[in-house]
PDB file of C-alpha atoms in Angstrom:
ATOM      1  CA  UNK A1122     -90.641  -8.612  21.800  1.00 81.00           C
ATOM      2  CA  UNK A1123     -87.752 -10.250  19.775  1.00 82.00           C
ATOM      3  CA  UNK A1124     -85.193 -12.756  21.235  1.00 83.00           C
ATOM      4  CA  UNK A1125     -82.663 -10.351  20.528  1.00 80.00           C
ATOM      5  CA  UNK A1126     -84.023  -7.451  22.445  1.00 87.00           C
ATOM      6  CA  UNK A1127     -84.236  -9.545  25.434  1.00 86.00           C
ATOM      7  CA  UNK A1128     -81.497  -7.488  28.451  1.00 87.00           C
ATOM      8  CA  UNK A1129     -79.816  -9.690  30.957  1.00 86.00           C
ATOM      9  CA  UNK A1130     -80.855  -8.889  33.887  1.00 87.00           C
ATOM     10  CA  UNK A1131     -84.372  -7.352  33.345  1.00 90.00           C
ATOM     11  CA  UNK A1132     -87.956  -9.217  33.656  1.00 88.00           C
ATOM     12  CA  UNK A1133     -89.630  -9.761  30.619  1.00 87.00           C
ATOM     13  CA  UNK A1134     -92.826 -11.589  30.245  1.00 87.00           C
ATOM     14  CA  UNK A1135     -91.912 -15.177  28.449  1.00 79.00           C
ATOM     15  CA  UNK A1136     -94.832 -15.893  27.204  1.00 79.00           C
ATOM     16  CA  UNK A1137     -94.425 -12.499  24.795  1.00 88.00           C
ATOM     17  CA  UNK A1138     -97.057 -13.538  22.175  1.00 89.00           C
ATOM     18  CA  UNK A1139     -94.056 -12.535  19.436  1.00 91.00           C
ATOM     19  CA  UNK A1140     -91.467 -14.652  21.743  1.00 88.00           C
ATOM     20  CA  UNK A1141     -94.122 -17.772  21.382  1.00 86.00           C
ATOM     21  CA  UNK A1142     -94.902 -17.269  17.658  1.00 88.00           C
ATOM     22  CA  UNK A1143     -90.193 -17.469  17.531  1.00 87.00           C
ATOM     23  CA  UNK A1144     -89.960 -20.449  19.895  1.00 83.00           C
ATOM     24  CA  UNK A1145     -92.905 -22.128  17.812  1.00 83.00           C
ATOM     25  CA  UNK A1146     -91.237 -21.338  14.589  1.00 83.00           C
ATOM     26  CA  UNK A1147     -87.319 -22.612  15.105  1.00 79.00           C
ATOM     27  CA  UNK A1148     -89.262 -25.232  17.053  1.00 77.00           C
ATOM     28  CA  UNK A1149     -90.521 -26.105  13.520  1.00 78.00           C
ATOM     29  CA  UNK A1150     -87.994 -26.071  11.711  1.00 77.00           C
ATOM     30  CA  UNK A1151     -86.305 -28.248  14.257  1.00 72.00           C
ATOM     31  CA  UNK A1152     -88.888 -30.677  13.758  1.00 71.00           C
ATOM     32  CA  UNK A1153     -89.273 -31.120  10.162  1.00 70.00           C
ATOM     33  CA  UNK A1154     -85.094 -31.222   9.479  1.00 65.00           C
ATOM     34  CA  UNK A1155     -84.304 -33.974   7.470  1.00 59.00           C
ATOM     35  CA  UNK A1156     -81.031 -35.843   8.307  1.00 55.00           C
ATOM     36  CA  UNK A1157     -78.024 -34.176   6.082  1.00 64.00           C
ATOM     37  CA  UNK A1158     -79.624 -30.607   6.322  1.00 75.00           C
ATOM     38  CA  UNK A1159     -78.523 -30.257   9.997  1.00 77.00           C
ATOM     39  CA  UNK A1160     -75.424 -27.980   8.558  1.00 78.00           C
ATOM     40  CA  UNK A1161     -77.889 -25.573   7.027  1.00 82.00           C
ATOM     41  CA  UNK A1162     -80.206 -25.195   9.770  1.00 83.00           C
ATOM     42  CA  UNK A1163     -78.200 -24.554  12.236  1.00 86.00           C
ATOM     43  CA  UNK A1164     -76.218 -21.424   9.601  1.00 87.00           C
ATOM     44  CA  UNK A1165     -79.997 -20.260   9.492  1.00 87.00           C
ATOM     45  CA  UNK A1166     -81.447 -20.994  13.137  1.00 88.00           C
ATOM     46  CA  UNK A1167     -77.950 -19.059  14.977  1.00 89.00           C
ATOM     47  CA  UNK A1168     -76.536 -16.878  15.469  1.00 92.00           C
ATOM     48  CA  UNK A1169     -72.828 -18.599  14.451  1.00 92.00           C
ATOM     49  CA  UNK A1170     -72.426 -21.453  12.852  1.00 92.00           C
ATOM     50  CA  UNK A1171     -69.090 -22.852  10.400  1.00 91.00           C
ATOM     51  CA  UNK A1172     -68.964 -25.887   8.545  1.00 90.00           C
ATOM     52  CA  UNK A1173     -66.464 -27.317  10.196  1.00 92.00           C
ATOM     53  CA  UNK A1174     -68.325 -27.610  13.357  1.00 93.00           C
ATOM     54  CA  UNK A1175     -71.003 -30.595  14.839  1.00 89.00           C
ATOM     55  CA  UNK A1176     -74.656 -30.642  16.780  1.00 89.00           C
ATOM     56  CA  UNK A1177     -75.526 -34.416  16.822  1.00 83.00           C
ATOM     57  CA  UNK A1178     -79.663 -34.502  17.196  1.00 83.00           C
ATOM     58  CA  UNK A1179     -81.519 -34.616  18.806  1.00 84.00           C
ATOM     59  CA  UNK A1180     -80.832 -30.834  20.164  1.00 88.00           C
ATOM     60  CA  UNK A1181     -83.074 -28.639  21.563  1.00 91.00           C
ATOM     61  CA  UNK A1182     -82.985 -24.286  21.300  1.00 92.00           C
ATOM     62  CA  UNK A1183     -85.619 -21.812  22.392  1.00 93.00           C
ATOM     63  CA  UNK A1184     -84.504 -18.502  19.577  1.00 92.00           C
ATOM     64  CA  UNK A1185     -80.471 -20.022  18.564  1.00 92.00           C
ATOM     65  CA  UNK A1186     -80.355 -16.612  16.828  1.00 94.00           C
ATOM     66  CA  UNK A1187     -78.890 -15.959  20.488  1.00 95.00           C
ATOM     67  CA  UNK A1188     -76.212 -18.879  20.244  1.00 97.00           C
ATOM     68  CA  UNK A1189     -72.359 -18.804  18.974  1.00 97.00           C
ATOM     69  CA  UNK A1190     -70.032 -20.794  18.450  1.00 97.00           C
ATOM     70  CA  UNK A1191     -66.504 -20.809  16.726  1.00 97.00           C
ATOM     71  CA  UNK A1192     -64.961 -23.389  14.718  1.00 97.00           C
ATOM     72  CA  UNK A1193     -64.564 -26.933  15.184  1.00 96.00           C
ATOM     73  CA  UNK A1194     -67.128 -26.926  18.126  1.00 96.00           C
ATOM     74  CA  UNK A1195     -69.234 -30.244  18.684  1.00 94.00           C
ATOM     75  CA  UNK A1196     -72.130 -31.225  21.387  1.00 94.00           C
ATOM     76  CA  UNK A1197     -72.973 -34.947  21.353  1.00 92.00           C
ATOM     77  CA  UNK A1198     -76.653 -35.927  22.131  1.00 90.00           C
ATOM     78  CA  UNK A1199     -79.029 -33.724  23.181  1.00 94.00           C
ATOM     79  CA  UNK A1200     -77.347 -30.752  24.059  1.00 96.00           C
ATOM     80  CA  UNK A1201     -80.151 -28.238  25.053  1.00 97.00           C
ATOM     81  CA  UNK A1202     -79.945 -24.040  24.880  1.00 97.00           C
ATOM     82  CA  UNK A1203     -81.826 -22.127  26.505  1.00 96.00           C
ATOM     83  CA  UNK A1204     -80.930 -18.838  24.750  1.00 95.00           C
ATOM     84  CA  UNK A1205     -82.638 -16.114  25.841  1.00 95.00           C
ATOM     85  CA  UNK A1206     -79.074 -14.262  26.122  1.00 96.00           C
ATOM     86  CA  UNK A1207     -75.876 -14.773  24.733  1.00 97.00           C
ATOM     87  CA  UNK A1208     -74.343 -17.987  24.337  1.00 98.00           C
ATOM     88  CA  UNK A1209     -70.953 -17.987  23.121  1.00 98.00           C
ATOM     89  CA  UNK A1210     -67.933 -21.081  22.822  1.00 98.00           C
ATOM     90  CA  UNK A1211     -64.944 -19.930  21.371  1.00 98.00           C
ATOM     91  CA  UNK A1212     -62.800 -22.626  19.138  1.00 98.00           C
ATOM     92  CA  UNK A1213     -62.477 -26.526  19.862  1.00 97.00           C
ATOM     93  CA  UNK A1214     -65.284 -27.167  22.318  1.00 98.00           C
ATOM     94  CA  UNK A1215     -66.226 -30.047  22.803  1.00 97.00           C
ATOM     95  CA  UNK A1216     -70.161 -30.975  24.498  1.00 98.00           C
ATOM     96  CA  UNK A1217     -70.780 -34.300  26.210  1.00 97.00           C
ATOM     97  CA  UNK A1218     -74.256 -36.148  25.273  1.00 96.00           C
ATOM     98  CA  UNK A1219     -77.323 -34.067  27.648  1.00 98.00           C
ATOM     99  CA  UNK A1220     -75.388 -30.749  28.518  1.00 98.00           C
ATOM    100  CA  UNK A1221     -77.535 -27.779  28.653  1.00 98.00           C
ATOM    101  CA  UNK A1222     -76.867 -24.277  29.093  1.00 98.00           C
ATOM    102  CA  UNK A1223     -79.083 -21.927  30.372  1.00 98.00           C
ATOM    103  CA  UNK A1224     -79.797 -18.519  30.287  1.00 97.00           C
ATOM    104  CA  UNK A1225     -82.988 -18.386  31.302  1.00 95.00           C
ATOM    105  CA  UNK A1226     -84.490 -18.090  35.352  1.00 95.00           C
ATOM    106  CA  UNK A1227     -87.591 -17.144  36.983  1.00 94.00           C
ATOM    107  CA  UNK A1228     -87.677 -14.937  40.141  1.00 94.00           C
ATOM    108  CA  UNK A1229     -87.575 -16.303  43.078  1.00 95.00           C
ATOM    109  CA  UNK A1230     -90.818 -14.030  44.071  1.00 95.00           C
ATOM    110  CA  UNK A1231     -93.790 -16.140  43.136  1.00 95.00           C
ATOM    111  CA  UNK A1232     -95.728 -13.503  42.182  1.00 95.00           C
ATOM    112  CA  UNK A1233     -93.478 -12.271  39.910  1.00 94.00           C
ATOM    113  CA  UNK A1234     -93.066 -16.371  38.619  1.00 92.00           C
ATOM    114  CA  UNK A1235     -97.084 -15.977  38.677  1.00 94.00           C
ATOM    115  CA  UNK A1236     -97.220 -13.643  35.746  1.00 94.00           C
ATOM    116  CA  UNK A1237     -94.504 -15.815  33.753  1.00 92.00           C
ATOM    117  CA  UNK A1238     -91.977 -13.283  33.633  1.00 94.00           C
ATOM    118  CA  UNK A1239     -88.646 -14.400  33.075  1.00 94.00           C
ATOM    119  CA  UNK A1240     -84.860 -12.744  33.885  1.00 95.00           C
ATOM    120  CA  UNK A1241     -81.800 -14.421  32.008  1.00 96.00           C
ATOM    121  CA  UNK A1242     -77.901 -14.075  31.865  1.00 97.00           C
ATOM    122  CA  UNK A1243     -75.730 -14.622  29.086  1.00 98.00           C
ATOM    123  CA  UNK A1244     -73.285 -17.477  29.222  1.00 98.00           C
ATOM    124  CA  UNK A1245     -69.307 -17.052  28.163  1.00 98.00           C
ATOM    125  CA  UNK A1246     -67.093 -20.461  27.342  1.00 98.00           C
ATOM    126  CA  UNK A1247     -63.943 -19.724  25.730  1.00 98.00           C
ATOM    127  CA  UNK A1248     -61.696 -21.746  23.617  1.00 98.00           C
ATOM    128  CA  UNK A1249     -60.484 -25.696  23.701  1.00 98.00           C
ATOM    129  CA  UNK A1250     -63.241 -25.838  26.758  1.00 98.00           C
ATOM    130  CA  UNK A1251     -64.530 -30.301  27.379  1.00 98.00           C
ATOM    131  CA  UNK A1252     -68.149 -30.459  29.322  1.00 98.00           C
ATOM    132  CA  UNK A1253     -68.135 -34.132  29.918  1.00 98.00           C
ATOM    133  CA  UNK A1254     -71.704 -36.035  29.970  1.00 97.00           C
ATOM    134  CA  UNK A1255     -75.316 -34.639  31.874  1.00 98.00           C
ATOM    135  CA  UNK A1256     -72.980 -30.841  32.976  1.00 98.00           C
ATOM    136  CA  UNK A1257     -75.615 -28.078  33.397  1.00 98.00           C
ATOM    137  CA  UNK A1258     -74.043 -24.284  32.900  1.00 98.00           C
ATOM    138  CA  UNK A1259     -76.195 -21.497  34.195  1.00 98.00           C
ATOM    139  CA  UNK A1260     -76.256 -18.098  33.321  1.00 97.00           C
ATOM    140  CA  UNK A1261     -74.238 -15.584  34.149  1.00 97.00           C
ATOM    141  CA  UNK A1262     -71.203 -18.360  34.193  1.00 98.00           C
ATOM    142  CA  UNK A1263     -68.055 -17.605  32.279  1.00 98.00           C
ATOM    143  CA  UNK A1264     -66.304 -20.706  31.529  1.00 98.00           C
ATOM    144  CA  UNK A1265     -61.624 -20.106  30.369  1.00 98.00           C
ATOM    145  CA  UNK A1266     -59.831 -21.059  27.814  1.00 98.00           C
ATOM    146  CA  UNK A1267     -58.377 -24.805  27.914  1.00 97.00           C
ATOM    147  CA  UNK A1268     -60.666 -25.570  31.309  1.00 98.00           C
ATOM    148  CA  UNK A1269     -62.651 -29.135  31.740  1.00 98.00           C
ATOM    149  CA  UNK A1270     -65.573 -30.143  32.662  1.00 98.00           C
ATOM    150  CA  UNK A1271     -66.512 -33.083  34.506  1.00 98.00           C
ATOM    151  CA  UNK A1272     -69.791 -34.943  33.758  1.00 97.00           C
ATOM    152  CA  UNK A1273     -72.879 -34.377  36.083  1.00 98.00           C
ATOM    153  CA  UNK A1274     -71.203 -30.901  37.526  1.00 98.00           C
ATOM    154  CA  UNK A1275     -73.959 -28.343  38.013  1.00 98.00           C
ATOM    155  CA  UNK A1276     -72.055 -24.634  36.481  1.00 98.00           C
ATOM    156  CA  UNK A1277     -73.140 -21.756  38.581  1.00 98.00           C
ATOM    157  CA  UNK A1278     -69.715 -19.858  38.955  1.00 98.00           C
ATOM    158  CA  UNK A1279     -67.239 -18.740  36.805  1.00 98.00           C
ATOM    159  CA  UNK A1280     -64.433 -20.974  36.146  1.00 98.00           C
ATOM    160  CA  UNK A1281     -61.528 -20.086  35.372  1.00 98.00           C
ATOM    161  CA  UNK A1282     -58.620 -20.566  32.323  1.00 97.00           C
ATOM    162  CA  UNK A1283     -56.797 -24.238  32.624  1.00 97.00           C
ATOM    163  CA  UNK A1284     -59.236 -25.553  35.510  1.00 97.00           C
ATOM    164  CA  UNK A1285     -60.319 -28.933  36.133  1.00 97.00           C
ATOM    165  CA  UNK A1286     -63.544 -28.407  37.376  1.00 98.00           C
ATOM    166  CA  UNK A1287     -66.274 -30.672  38.700  1.00 98.00           C
ATOM    167  CA  UNK A1288     -69.268 -31.234  41.027  1.00 98.00           C
ATOM    168  CA  UNK A1289     -72.202 -30.101  42.056  1.00 97.00           C
ATOM    169  CA  UNK A1290     -72.132 -27.087  42.412  1.00 97.00           C
ATOM    170  CA  UNK A1291     -68.934 -27.419  40.155  1.00 98.00           C
ATOM    171  CA  UNK A1292     -66.099 -26.040  41.572  1.00 98.00           C
ATOM    172  CA  UNK A1293     -61.852 -26.005  40.629  1.00 97.00           C
ATOM    173  CA  UNK A1294     -60.840 -30.014  41.960  1.00 97.00           C
ATOM    174  CA  UNK A1295     -56.839 -28.743  40.355  1.00 96.00           C
ATOM    175  CA  UNK A1296     -55.201 -26.648  37.235  1.00 96.00           C
ATOM    176  CA  UNK A1297     -54.173 -27.903  34.060  1.00 94.00           C
ATOM    177  CA  UNK A1298     -50.376 -27.348  33.267  1.00 85.00           C
ATOM    178  CA  UNK A1299     -50.584 -25.534  30.174  1.00 72.00           C
ATOM    179  CA  UNK A1300     -49.129 -26.727  27.080  1.00 58.00           C
ATOM    180  CA  UNK A1301     -47.545 -24.814  23.968  1.00 53.00           C
ATOM    181  CA  UNK A1302     -49.173 -25.863  20.533  1.00 46.00           C
ATOM    182  CA  UNK A1303     -45.105 -26.221  19.537  1.00 41.00           C
ATOM    183  CA  UNK A1304     -45.228 -29.084  22.471  1.00 44.00           C
ATOM    184  CA  UNK A1305     -47.804 -31.005  21.464  1.00 44.00           C
TER     185      UNK A1305
END
């Protein structure tokens, strides 16, 4: 099984031989990456990557091919992407240090967990979204355009566009005024 064959919401064996090999290959490529080679390696490993994007090292992901970013994407140090399902970011997203995006989940049933079975759900982030440091976003979450997620938040549910949200669990604190580009 390849990472792009994992179906959201369907159990799969996390230690499938082909998945293990794919994760090992990605980790080796990341370890061998020399400073200055990040852009080329990210172009090769991620589902989409643009020259105007930046990801500060170190960063971590399982497969890469399920990560899709828009233009002017920036992830600060220690970003973690468990991309068993698709993780999508729109344009102009800013990710603070130590943020994690986790599409993978384990069954509540310990007998299934003991078999190394997992499930996953995609994460979708709109454009112009800012995450403060130490945020965690769980699978199945959609975050709307222009949202701000405060530092230390654990996002377990959808966040609408133009929302200021923070906390554990993350919740909408107030709505932000929309500003038209021509008014900036």
